[in-house]
Short mmCIF file of C-alpha atoms in Angstrom, two decimals:
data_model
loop_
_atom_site.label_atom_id
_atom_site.label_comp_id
_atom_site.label_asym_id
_atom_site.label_seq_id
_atom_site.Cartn_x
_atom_site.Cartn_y
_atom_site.Cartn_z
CA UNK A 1 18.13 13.06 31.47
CA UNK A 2 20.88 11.79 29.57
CA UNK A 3 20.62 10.72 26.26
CA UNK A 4 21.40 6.56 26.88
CA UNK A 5 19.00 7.22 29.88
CA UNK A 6 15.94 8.38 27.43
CA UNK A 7 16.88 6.13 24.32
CA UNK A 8 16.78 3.46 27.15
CA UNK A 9 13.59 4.53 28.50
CA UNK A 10 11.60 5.19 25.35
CA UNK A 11 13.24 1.16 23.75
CA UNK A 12 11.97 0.25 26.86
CA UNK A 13 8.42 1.87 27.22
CA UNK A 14 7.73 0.56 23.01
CA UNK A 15 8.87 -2.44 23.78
CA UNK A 16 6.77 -3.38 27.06
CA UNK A 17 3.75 -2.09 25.42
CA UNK A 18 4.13 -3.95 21.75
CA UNK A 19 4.79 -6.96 23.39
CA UNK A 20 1.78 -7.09 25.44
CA UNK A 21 -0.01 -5.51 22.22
CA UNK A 22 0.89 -7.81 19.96
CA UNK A 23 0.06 -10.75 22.41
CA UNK A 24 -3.44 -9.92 22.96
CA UNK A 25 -3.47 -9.10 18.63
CA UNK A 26 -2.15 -12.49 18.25
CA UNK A 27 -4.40 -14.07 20.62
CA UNK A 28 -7.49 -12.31 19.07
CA UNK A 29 -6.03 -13.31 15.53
CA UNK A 30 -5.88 -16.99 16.86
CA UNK A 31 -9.32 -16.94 18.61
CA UNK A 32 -11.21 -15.64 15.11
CA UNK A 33 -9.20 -17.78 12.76
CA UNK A 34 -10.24 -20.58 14.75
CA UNK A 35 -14.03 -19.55 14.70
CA UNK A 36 -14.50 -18.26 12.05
CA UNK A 37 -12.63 -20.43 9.50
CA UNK A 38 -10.53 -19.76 6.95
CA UNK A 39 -13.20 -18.51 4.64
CA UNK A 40 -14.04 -15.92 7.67
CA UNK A 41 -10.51 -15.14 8.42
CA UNK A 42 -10.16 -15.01 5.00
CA UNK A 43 -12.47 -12.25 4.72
CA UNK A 44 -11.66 -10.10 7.18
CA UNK A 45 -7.65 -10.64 6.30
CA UNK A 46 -8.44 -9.11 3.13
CA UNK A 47 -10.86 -5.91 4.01
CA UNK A 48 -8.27 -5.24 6.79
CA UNK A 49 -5.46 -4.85 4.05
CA UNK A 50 -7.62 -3.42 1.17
CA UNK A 51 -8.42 -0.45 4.28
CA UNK A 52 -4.80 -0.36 4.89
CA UNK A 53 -3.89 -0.48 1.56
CA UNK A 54 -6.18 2.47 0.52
CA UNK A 55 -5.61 5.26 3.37
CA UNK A 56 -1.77 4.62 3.91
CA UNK A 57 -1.06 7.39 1.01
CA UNK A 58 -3.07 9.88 3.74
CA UNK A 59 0.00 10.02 5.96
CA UNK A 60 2.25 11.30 3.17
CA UNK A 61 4.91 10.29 5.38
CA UNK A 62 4.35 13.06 7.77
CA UNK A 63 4.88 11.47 11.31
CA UNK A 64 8.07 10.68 10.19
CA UNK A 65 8.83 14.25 8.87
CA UNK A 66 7.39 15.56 12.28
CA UNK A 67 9.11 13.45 14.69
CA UNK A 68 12.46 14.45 12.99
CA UNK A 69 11.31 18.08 12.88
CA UNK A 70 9.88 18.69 16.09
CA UNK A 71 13.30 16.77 17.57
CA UNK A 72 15.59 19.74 15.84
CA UNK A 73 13.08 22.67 16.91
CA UNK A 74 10.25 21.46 19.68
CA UNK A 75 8.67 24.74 19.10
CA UNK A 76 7.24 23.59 15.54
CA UNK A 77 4.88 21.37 17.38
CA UNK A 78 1.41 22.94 17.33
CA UNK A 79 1.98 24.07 13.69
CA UNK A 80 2.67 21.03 12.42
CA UNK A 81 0.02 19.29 14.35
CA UNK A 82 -2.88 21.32 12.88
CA UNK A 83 -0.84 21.23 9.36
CA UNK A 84 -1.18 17.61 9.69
CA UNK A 85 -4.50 17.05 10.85
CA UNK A 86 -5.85 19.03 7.73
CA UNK A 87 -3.90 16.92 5.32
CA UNK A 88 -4.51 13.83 6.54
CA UNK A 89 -8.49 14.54 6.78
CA UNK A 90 -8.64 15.31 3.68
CA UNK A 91 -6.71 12.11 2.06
CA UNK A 92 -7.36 10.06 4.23
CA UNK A 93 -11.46 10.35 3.93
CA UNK A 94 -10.73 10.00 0.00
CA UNK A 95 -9.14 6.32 1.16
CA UNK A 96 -12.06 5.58 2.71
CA UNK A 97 -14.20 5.90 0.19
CA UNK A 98 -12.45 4.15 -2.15
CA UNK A 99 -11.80 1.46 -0.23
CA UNK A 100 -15.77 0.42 -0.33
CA UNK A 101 -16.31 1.61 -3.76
CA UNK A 102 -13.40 -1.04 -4.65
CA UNK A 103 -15.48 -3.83 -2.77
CA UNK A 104 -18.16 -2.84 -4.49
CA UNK A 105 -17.29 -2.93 -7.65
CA UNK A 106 -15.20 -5.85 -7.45
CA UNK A 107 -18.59 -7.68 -6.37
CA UNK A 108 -17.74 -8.64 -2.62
CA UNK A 109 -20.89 -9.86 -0.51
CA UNK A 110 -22.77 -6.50 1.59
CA UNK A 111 -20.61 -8.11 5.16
CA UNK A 112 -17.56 -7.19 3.42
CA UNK A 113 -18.49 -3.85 1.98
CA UNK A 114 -19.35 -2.78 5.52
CA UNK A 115 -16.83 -4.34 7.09
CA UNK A 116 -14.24 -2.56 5.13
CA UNK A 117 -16.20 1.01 5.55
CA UNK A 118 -15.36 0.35 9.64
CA UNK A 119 -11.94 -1.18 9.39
CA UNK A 120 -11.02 1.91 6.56
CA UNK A 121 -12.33 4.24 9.30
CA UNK A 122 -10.39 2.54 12.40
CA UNK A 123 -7.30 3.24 9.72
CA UNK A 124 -7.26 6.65 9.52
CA UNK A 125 -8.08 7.75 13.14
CA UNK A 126 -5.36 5.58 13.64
CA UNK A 127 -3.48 8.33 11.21
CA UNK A 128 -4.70 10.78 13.52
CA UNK A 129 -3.19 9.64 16.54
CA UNK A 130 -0.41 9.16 14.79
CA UNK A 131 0.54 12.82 15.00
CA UNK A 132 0.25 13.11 18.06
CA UNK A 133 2.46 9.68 18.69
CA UNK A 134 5.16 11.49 16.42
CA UNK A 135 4.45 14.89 18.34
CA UNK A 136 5.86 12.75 21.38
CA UNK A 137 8.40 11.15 19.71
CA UNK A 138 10.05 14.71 18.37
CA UNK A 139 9.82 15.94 22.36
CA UNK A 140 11.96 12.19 22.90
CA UNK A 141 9.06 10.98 25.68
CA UNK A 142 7.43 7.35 23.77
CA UNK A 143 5.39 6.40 27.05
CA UNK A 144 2.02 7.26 26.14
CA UNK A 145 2.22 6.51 22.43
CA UNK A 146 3.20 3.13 24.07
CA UNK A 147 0.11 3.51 26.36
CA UNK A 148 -2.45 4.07 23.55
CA UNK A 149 -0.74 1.65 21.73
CA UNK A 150 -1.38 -0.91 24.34
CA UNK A 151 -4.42 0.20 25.07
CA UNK A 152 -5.70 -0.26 21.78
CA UNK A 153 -4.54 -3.79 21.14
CA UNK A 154 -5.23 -4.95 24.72
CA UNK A 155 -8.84 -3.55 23.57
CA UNK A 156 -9.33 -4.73 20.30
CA UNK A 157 -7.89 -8.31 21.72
CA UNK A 158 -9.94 -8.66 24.83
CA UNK A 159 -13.60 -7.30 23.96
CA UNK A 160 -13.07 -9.48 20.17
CA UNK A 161 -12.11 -12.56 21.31
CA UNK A 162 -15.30 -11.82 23.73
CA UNK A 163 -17.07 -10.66 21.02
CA UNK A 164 -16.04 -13.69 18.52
CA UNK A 165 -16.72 -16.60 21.18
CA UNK A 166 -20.44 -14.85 21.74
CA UNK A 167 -20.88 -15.47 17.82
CA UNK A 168 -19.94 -12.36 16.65
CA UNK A 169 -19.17 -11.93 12.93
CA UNK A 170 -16.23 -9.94 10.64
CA UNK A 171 -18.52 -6.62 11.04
CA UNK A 172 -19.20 -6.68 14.54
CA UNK A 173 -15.57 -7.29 14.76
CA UNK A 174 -14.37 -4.40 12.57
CA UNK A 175 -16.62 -1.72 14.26
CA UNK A 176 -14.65 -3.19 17.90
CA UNK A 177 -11.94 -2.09 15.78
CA UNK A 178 -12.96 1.00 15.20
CA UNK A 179 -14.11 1.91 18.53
CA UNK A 180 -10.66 1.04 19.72
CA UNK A 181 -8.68 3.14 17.95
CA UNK A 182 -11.04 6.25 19.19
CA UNK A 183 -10.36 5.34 22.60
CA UNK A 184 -6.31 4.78 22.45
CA UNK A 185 -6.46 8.14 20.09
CA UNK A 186 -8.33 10.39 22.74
CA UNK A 187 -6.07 8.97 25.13
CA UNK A 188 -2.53 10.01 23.74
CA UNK A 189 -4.33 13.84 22.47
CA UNK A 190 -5.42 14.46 25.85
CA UNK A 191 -1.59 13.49 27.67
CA UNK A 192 -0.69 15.90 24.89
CA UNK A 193 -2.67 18.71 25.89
CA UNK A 194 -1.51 18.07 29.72
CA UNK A 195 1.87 19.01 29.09
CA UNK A 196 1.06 22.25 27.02
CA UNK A 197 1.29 21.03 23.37
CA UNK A 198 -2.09 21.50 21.09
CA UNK A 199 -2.39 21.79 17.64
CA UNK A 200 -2.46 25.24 16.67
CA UNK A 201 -5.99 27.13 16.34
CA UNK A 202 -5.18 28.45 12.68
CA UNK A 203 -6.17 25.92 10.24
CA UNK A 204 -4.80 26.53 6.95
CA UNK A 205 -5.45 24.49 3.12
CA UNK A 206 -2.39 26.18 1.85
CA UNK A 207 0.07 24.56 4.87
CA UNK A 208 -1.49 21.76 4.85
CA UNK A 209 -0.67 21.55 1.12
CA UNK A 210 2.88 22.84 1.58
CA UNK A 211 3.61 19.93 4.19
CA UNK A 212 2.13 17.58 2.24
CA UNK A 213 4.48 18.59 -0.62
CA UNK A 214 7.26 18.74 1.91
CA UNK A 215 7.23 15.49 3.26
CA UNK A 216 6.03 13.44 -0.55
CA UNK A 217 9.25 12.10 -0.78
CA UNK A 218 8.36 9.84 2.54
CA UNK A 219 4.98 9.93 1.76
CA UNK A 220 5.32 7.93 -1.57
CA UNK A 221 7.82 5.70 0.14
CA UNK A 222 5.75 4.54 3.25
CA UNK A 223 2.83 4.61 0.56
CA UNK A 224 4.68 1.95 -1.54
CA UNK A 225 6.12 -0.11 0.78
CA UNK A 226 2.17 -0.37 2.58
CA UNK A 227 1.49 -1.57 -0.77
CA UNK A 228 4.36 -3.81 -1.17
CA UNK A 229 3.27 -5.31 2.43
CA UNK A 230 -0.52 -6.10 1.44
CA UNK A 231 -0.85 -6.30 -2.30
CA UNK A 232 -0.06 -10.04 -2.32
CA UNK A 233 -3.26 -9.91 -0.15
CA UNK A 234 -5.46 -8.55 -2.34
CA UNK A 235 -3.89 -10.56 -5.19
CA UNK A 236 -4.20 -13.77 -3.47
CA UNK A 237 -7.72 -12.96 -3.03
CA UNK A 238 -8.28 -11.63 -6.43
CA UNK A 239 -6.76 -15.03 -7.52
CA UNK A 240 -7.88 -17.51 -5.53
CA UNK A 241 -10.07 -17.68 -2.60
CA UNK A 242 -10.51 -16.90 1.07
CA UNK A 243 -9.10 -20.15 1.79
CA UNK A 244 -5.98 -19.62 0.67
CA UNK A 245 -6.46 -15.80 2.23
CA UNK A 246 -6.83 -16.97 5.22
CA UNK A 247 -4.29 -19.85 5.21
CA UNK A 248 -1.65 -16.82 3.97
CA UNK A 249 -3.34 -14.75 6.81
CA UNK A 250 -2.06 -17.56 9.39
CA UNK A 251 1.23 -17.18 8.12
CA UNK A 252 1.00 -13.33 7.76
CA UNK A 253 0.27 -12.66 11.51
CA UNK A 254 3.04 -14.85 13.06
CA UNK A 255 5.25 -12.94 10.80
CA UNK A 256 3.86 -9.17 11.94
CA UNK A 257 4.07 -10.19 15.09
CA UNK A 258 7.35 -9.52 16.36
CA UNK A 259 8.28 -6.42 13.89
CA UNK A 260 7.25 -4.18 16.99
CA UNK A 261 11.33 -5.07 17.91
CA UNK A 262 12.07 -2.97 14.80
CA UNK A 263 9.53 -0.29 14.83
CA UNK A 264 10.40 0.13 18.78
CA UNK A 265 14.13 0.40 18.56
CA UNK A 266 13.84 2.72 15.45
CA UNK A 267 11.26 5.45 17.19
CA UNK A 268 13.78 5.11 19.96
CA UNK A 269 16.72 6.28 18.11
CA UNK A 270 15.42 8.22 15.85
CA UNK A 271 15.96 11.61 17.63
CA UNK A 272 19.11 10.74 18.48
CA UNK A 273 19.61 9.65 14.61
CA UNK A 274 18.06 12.77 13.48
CA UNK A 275 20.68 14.83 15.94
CA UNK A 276 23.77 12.74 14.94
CA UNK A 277 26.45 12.89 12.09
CA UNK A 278 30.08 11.05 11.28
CA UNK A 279 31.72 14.01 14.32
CA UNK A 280 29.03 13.84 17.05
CA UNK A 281 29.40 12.49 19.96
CA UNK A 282 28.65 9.28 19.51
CA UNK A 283 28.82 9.37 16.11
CA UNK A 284 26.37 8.35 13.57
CA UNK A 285 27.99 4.96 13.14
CA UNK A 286 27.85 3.70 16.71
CA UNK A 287 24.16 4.81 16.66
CA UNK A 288 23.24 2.43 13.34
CA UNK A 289 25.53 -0.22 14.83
CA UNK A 290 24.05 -0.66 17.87
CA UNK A 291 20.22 0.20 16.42
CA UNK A 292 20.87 -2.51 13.58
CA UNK A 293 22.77 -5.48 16.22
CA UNK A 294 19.68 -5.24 19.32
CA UNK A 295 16.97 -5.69 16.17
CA UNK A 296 18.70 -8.76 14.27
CA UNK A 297 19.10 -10.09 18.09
CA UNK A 298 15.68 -10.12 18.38
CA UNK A 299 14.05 -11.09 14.59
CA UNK A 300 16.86 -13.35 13.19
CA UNK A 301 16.52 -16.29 15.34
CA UNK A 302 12.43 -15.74 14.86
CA UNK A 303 13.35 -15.77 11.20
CA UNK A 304 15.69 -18.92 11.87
CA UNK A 305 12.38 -20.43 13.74
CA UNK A 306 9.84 -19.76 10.96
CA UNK A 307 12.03 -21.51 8.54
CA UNK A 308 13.07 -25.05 11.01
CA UNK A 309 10.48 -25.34 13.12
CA UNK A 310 7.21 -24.01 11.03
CA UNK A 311 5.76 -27.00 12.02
CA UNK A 312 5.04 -27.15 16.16
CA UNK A 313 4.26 -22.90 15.74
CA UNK A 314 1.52 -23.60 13.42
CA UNK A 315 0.56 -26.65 15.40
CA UNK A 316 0.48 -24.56 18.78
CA UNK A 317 -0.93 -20.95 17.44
CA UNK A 318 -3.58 -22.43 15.24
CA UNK A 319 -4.21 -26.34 15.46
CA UNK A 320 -4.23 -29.08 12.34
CA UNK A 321 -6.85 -27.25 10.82
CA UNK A 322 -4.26 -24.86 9.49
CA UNK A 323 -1.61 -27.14 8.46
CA UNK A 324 -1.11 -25.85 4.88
CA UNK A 325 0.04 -22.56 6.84
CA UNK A 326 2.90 -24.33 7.65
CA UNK A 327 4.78 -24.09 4.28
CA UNK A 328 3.82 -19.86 4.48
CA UNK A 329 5.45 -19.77 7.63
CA UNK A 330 8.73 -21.43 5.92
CA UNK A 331 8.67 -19.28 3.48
CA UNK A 332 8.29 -16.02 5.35
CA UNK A 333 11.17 -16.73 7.74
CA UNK A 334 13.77 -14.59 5.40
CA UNK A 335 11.17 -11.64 6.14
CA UNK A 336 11.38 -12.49 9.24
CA UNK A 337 14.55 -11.80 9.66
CA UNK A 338 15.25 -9.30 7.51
CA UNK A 339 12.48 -6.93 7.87
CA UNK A 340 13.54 -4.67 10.43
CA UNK A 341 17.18 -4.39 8.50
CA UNK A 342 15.49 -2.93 5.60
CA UNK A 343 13.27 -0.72 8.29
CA UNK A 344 15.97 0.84 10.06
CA UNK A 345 18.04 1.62 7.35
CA UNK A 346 15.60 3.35 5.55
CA UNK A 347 14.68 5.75 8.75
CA UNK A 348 18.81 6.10 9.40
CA UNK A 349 18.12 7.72 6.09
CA UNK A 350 14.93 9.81 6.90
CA UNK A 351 16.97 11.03 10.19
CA UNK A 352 19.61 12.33 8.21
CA UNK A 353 17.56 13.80 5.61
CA UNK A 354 18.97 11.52 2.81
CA UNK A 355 15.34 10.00 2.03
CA UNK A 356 15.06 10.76 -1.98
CA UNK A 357 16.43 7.47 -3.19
CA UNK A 358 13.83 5.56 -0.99
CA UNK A 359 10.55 5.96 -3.05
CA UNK A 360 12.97 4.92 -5.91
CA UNK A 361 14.08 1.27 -4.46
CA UNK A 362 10.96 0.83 -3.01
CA UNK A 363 8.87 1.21 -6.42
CA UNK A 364 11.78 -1.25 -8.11
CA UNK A 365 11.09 -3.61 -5.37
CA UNK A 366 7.38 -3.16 -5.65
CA UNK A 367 6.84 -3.59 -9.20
CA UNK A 368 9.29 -7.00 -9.07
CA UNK A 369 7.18 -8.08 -6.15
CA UNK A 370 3.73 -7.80 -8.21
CA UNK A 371 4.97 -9.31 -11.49
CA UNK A 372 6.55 -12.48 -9.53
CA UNK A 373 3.18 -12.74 -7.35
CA UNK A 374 0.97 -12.72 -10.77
CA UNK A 375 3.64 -15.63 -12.22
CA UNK A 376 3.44 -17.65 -9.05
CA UNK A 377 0.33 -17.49 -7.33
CA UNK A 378 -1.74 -19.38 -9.47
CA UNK A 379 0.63 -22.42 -9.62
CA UNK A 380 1.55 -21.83 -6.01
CA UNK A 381 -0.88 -20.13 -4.34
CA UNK A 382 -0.07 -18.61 -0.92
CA UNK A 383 3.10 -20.24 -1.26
CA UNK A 384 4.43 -18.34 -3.96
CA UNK A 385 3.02 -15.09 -2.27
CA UNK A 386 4.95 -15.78 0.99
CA UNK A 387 8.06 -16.64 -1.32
CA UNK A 388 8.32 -13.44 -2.73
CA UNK A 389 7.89 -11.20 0.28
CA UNK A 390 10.91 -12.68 1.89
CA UNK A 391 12.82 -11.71 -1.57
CA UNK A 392 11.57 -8.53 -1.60
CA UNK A 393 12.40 -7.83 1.77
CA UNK A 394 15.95 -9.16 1.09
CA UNK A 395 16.12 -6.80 -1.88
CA UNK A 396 14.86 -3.92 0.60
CA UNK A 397 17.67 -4.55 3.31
CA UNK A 398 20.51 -4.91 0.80
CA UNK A 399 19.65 -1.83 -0.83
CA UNK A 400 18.54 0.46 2.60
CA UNK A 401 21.33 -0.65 4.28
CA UNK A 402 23.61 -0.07 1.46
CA UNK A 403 22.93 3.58 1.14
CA UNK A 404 22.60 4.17 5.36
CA UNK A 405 26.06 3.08 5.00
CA UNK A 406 27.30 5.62 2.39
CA UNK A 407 25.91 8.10 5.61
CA UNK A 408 27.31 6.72 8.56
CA UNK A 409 30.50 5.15 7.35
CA UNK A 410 31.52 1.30 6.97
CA UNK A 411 29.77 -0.74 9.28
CA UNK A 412 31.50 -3.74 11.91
CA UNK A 413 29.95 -6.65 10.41
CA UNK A 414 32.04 -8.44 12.63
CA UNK A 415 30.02 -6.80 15.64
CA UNK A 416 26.47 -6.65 14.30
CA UNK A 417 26.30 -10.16 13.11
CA UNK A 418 28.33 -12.36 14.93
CA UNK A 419 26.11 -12.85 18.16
CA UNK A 420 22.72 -13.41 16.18
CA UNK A 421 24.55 -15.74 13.19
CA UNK A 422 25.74 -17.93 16.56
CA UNK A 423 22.41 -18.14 18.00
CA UNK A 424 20.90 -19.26 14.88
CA UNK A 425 22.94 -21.82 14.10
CA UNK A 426 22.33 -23.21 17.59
CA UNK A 427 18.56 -23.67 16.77
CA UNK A 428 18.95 -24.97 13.80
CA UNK A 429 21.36 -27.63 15.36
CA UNK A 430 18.38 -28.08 18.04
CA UNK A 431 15.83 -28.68 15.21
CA UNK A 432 18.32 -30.81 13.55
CA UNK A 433 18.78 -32.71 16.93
CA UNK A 434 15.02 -33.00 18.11
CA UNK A 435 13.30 -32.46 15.05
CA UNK A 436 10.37 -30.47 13.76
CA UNK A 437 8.55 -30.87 17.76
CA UNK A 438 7.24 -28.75 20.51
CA UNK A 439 10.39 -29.59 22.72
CA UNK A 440 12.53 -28.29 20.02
CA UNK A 441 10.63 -25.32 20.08
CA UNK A 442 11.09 -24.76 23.93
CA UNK A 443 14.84 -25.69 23.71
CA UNK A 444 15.52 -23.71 21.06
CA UNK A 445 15.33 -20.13 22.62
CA UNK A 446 17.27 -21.17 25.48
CA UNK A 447 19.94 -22.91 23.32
CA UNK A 448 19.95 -19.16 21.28
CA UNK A 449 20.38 -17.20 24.01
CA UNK A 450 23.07 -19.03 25.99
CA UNK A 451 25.03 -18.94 22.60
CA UNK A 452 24.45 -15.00 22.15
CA UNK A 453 25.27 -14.46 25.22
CA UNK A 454 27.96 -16.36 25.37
CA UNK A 455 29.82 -15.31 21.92
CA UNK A 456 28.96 -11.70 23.12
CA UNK A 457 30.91 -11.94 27.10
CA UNK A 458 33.24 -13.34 24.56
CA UNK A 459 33.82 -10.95 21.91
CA UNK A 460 32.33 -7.79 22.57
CA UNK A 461 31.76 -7.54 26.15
CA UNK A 462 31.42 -4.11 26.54
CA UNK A 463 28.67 -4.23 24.06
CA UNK A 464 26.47 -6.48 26.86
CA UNK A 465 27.87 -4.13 29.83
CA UNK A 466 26.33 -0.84 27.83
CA UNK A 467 23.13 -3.25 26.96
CA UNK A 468 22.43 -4.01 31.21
CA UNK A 469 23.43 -0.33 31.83
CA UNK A 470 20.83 1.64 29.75
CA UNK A 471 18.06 -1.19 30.87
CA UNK A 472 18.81 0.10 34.32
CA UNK A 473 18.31 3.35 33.79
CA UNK A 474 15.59 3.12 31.91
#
């Protein structure tokens, strides 16, 4: 299989299975923040991230360190799989603890203790299957990561909306969660074993240690950017109140909701990426180029969206009852956009092994992003929180992209941005035109994609040829 023909096939495989994913997430997301409240929504918003928050420094940044390992030498596989297995139990069990000790002492009600012990749990056997997900990604074949994926979404959508419109509470809800991520877990372990590839029946504290050491440099970064993603979370609820969590919540989940475009694309490439350099054939460049134009197709005119036509999204997703979201969603259009810029560049630089500056921005970025919340959030509230997380992920994409540069040589900017900055400025000329309304949110997709596709044919048409080729083989 050739390598367009795979990178095609795995973009493809991510992408079918995080959009239905993240439909049925968003739908469940809709369904509970409409019965529950915000002071429900509010709740579970914040055990979900305070679980997140606690057992993301249990993956020590080892998928990433084993997808780019097992890509370079497939045979590493069952090593690293047991090596990772061990280090992550251990951690990650330590997160989970301290996760409800936190709620404890920080005097939440006995519902949210226990719903963070499930939710903290559904976390790290999702780190779990996430070695076997990266196992998959190193041997370049995404379909059943995207499978489990699906499935547990799909799951976790269907049975809780059931579950919520039967008058099921946050804990019920959580331990649907948890079941979920068993099932889509034992799933992609048992595809793994089909083809030959178990972890290996040596366990061992001292690997387990020496990966973990290994791969800290990642670690700390994913750790820290986790923590840059939900500690405006916590600190909004610290602050304020599960009102405003959940209103910031709204917000929060339209803008998660269409980062699968970045995460997809990225585990696509990132073999390839890992294989590349400046003299391979195609080169390093070509590779960023094209990763870094297909995701600011996709997330700068959501990004554009968020910030014209809050109002009929909010409207539509939630009802009135969540108006004040609308000034969240705004706000969070920059992140929007900008997100999966500051994602890709920093895995062009895991690929290539060029990952020690990363922990380094991302702490800057972090500790600026905590210091502006505590200044704004009590005079603004969610607002201010959804105000800095576009600036920090500005600051993230300047500074990621800046350094995958210094690797793969001076970018077009000329080719990566001149499609998307088109389509943009057509929806904002169709919210300009029709207003903040529901037909200006139908019209304005259509009006973005004519106008891509149109300044594309125009400009770089063999760009759009290569695009309809690899979707054909894959």
């Amino acid at each position: 299989m050739t390598g367009a023909r795979t990178i095609a096939r795995n973009a493809l495989a991510v992408s079918a299975a995080q959009v239905l994913g993240k439909l049925a997430s968003l739908g469940f997301y809709v369904v509970m923040a409409r019965v529950l409240g915000e002071q429900g929504f509010g709740a579970y918003t914040f055990a979900l991230s305070l679980a997140q928050l606690t057992t993301v420094f249990a993956g020590f940044g080892i998928d990433e360190w084993m997808a780019r390992t097992i890509a370079r030498d497939p045979k590493t596989a069952p090593r690293l799989m047991t090596d990772a297995l061990v280090a992550k139990s251990a951690f990650g069990v330590a997160g989970c603890v301290a996760a409800v000790v936190f709620a404890v002492v920080a005097g939440y009600s006995g519902e949210v203790q226990l719903t963070v012990a499930f939710l903290a749990l559904g976390a790290l056997v999702e780190l779990y299957m996430n070695i076997f997900n990266a196992t998959f990604q190193g041997l370049d074949d995404l379909r059943w990561p995207a499978a489990a994926t699906m499935l547990e979404r799909a799951s976790i959508g269907i049975i809780g909306i059931v579950a919520l419109l039967a008058g099921a509470g946050i804990v019920v809800v959580a331990a649907i969660y948890l079941a979920c991520a068993l099932a889509a877990t034992a799933l992609v372990m048992v595809r793994l074993a089909a083809i030959g590839v178990r972890p290996a029946p040596s366990p061992s504290a001292a690997r387990a240690l020496g990966l973990v050491k290994m791969t800290f440099t990642i670690g700390l970064t994913v750790l820290l950017n986790t923590a840059l993603f939900r500690v405006d979370t916590v600190l909004l609820s610290l602050i304020k109140d599960d009102a405003a969590v959940g209103f910031y919540g709204a917000a929060y989940r339209l803008l998660e909701s269409p980062l699968f475009v970045a995460y997809g694309m990225t585990a696509a490439l990132l073999p390839a990426l890992s294989r590349a350099s400046r003299t391979s054939a195609p080169p390093l460049r070509d590779l960023v180029e094209t990763g870094l134009k297909l995701i600011l197709c996709a997330l700068a005119p959501i990004g554009t969206a968020f910030a014209v036509l809050a109002e009929p999204i909010v409207d539509v997703v939630y009802g009135p009852d969540y108006a004040d979201a609308v000034a969240a969603v705004r706000l969070l259009g920059g992140a929007a956009a900008l997100y999966g810029v500051g994602y890709f560049g920093a895995f062009v630089l895991i690929a290539q092994g060029r990952q020690r500056i990363l922990p380094q921005i991302t702490a800057g970025v972090l500790v600026l992003n905590v210091v502006l919340n505590l200044v704004l959030i009590p005079a603004w509230s969610f607002r201010g929180a959804a105000l800095v997380t576009s600036l920090s992920e500005l600051l993230l994409a300047i500074a990621f992209m800046g350094y995958a540069m210094r690797v793969a040589g001076r970018l077009s900017a000329r080719r990566v941005l001149s499609g998307p900055l088109a389509g943009c400025v057509a929806i904002a000329l169709v919210a300009l035109a029709l207003g903040p309304t529901v037909p200006a949110l139908v019209v304005a997709p259509i009006a973005y994609v004519v106008v891509l596709l149109a300044v594309e044919r125009w400009l770089y048409p063999q760009d759009l040829r290569t695009l309809v080729a690899m979707v054909r083989r894959g």
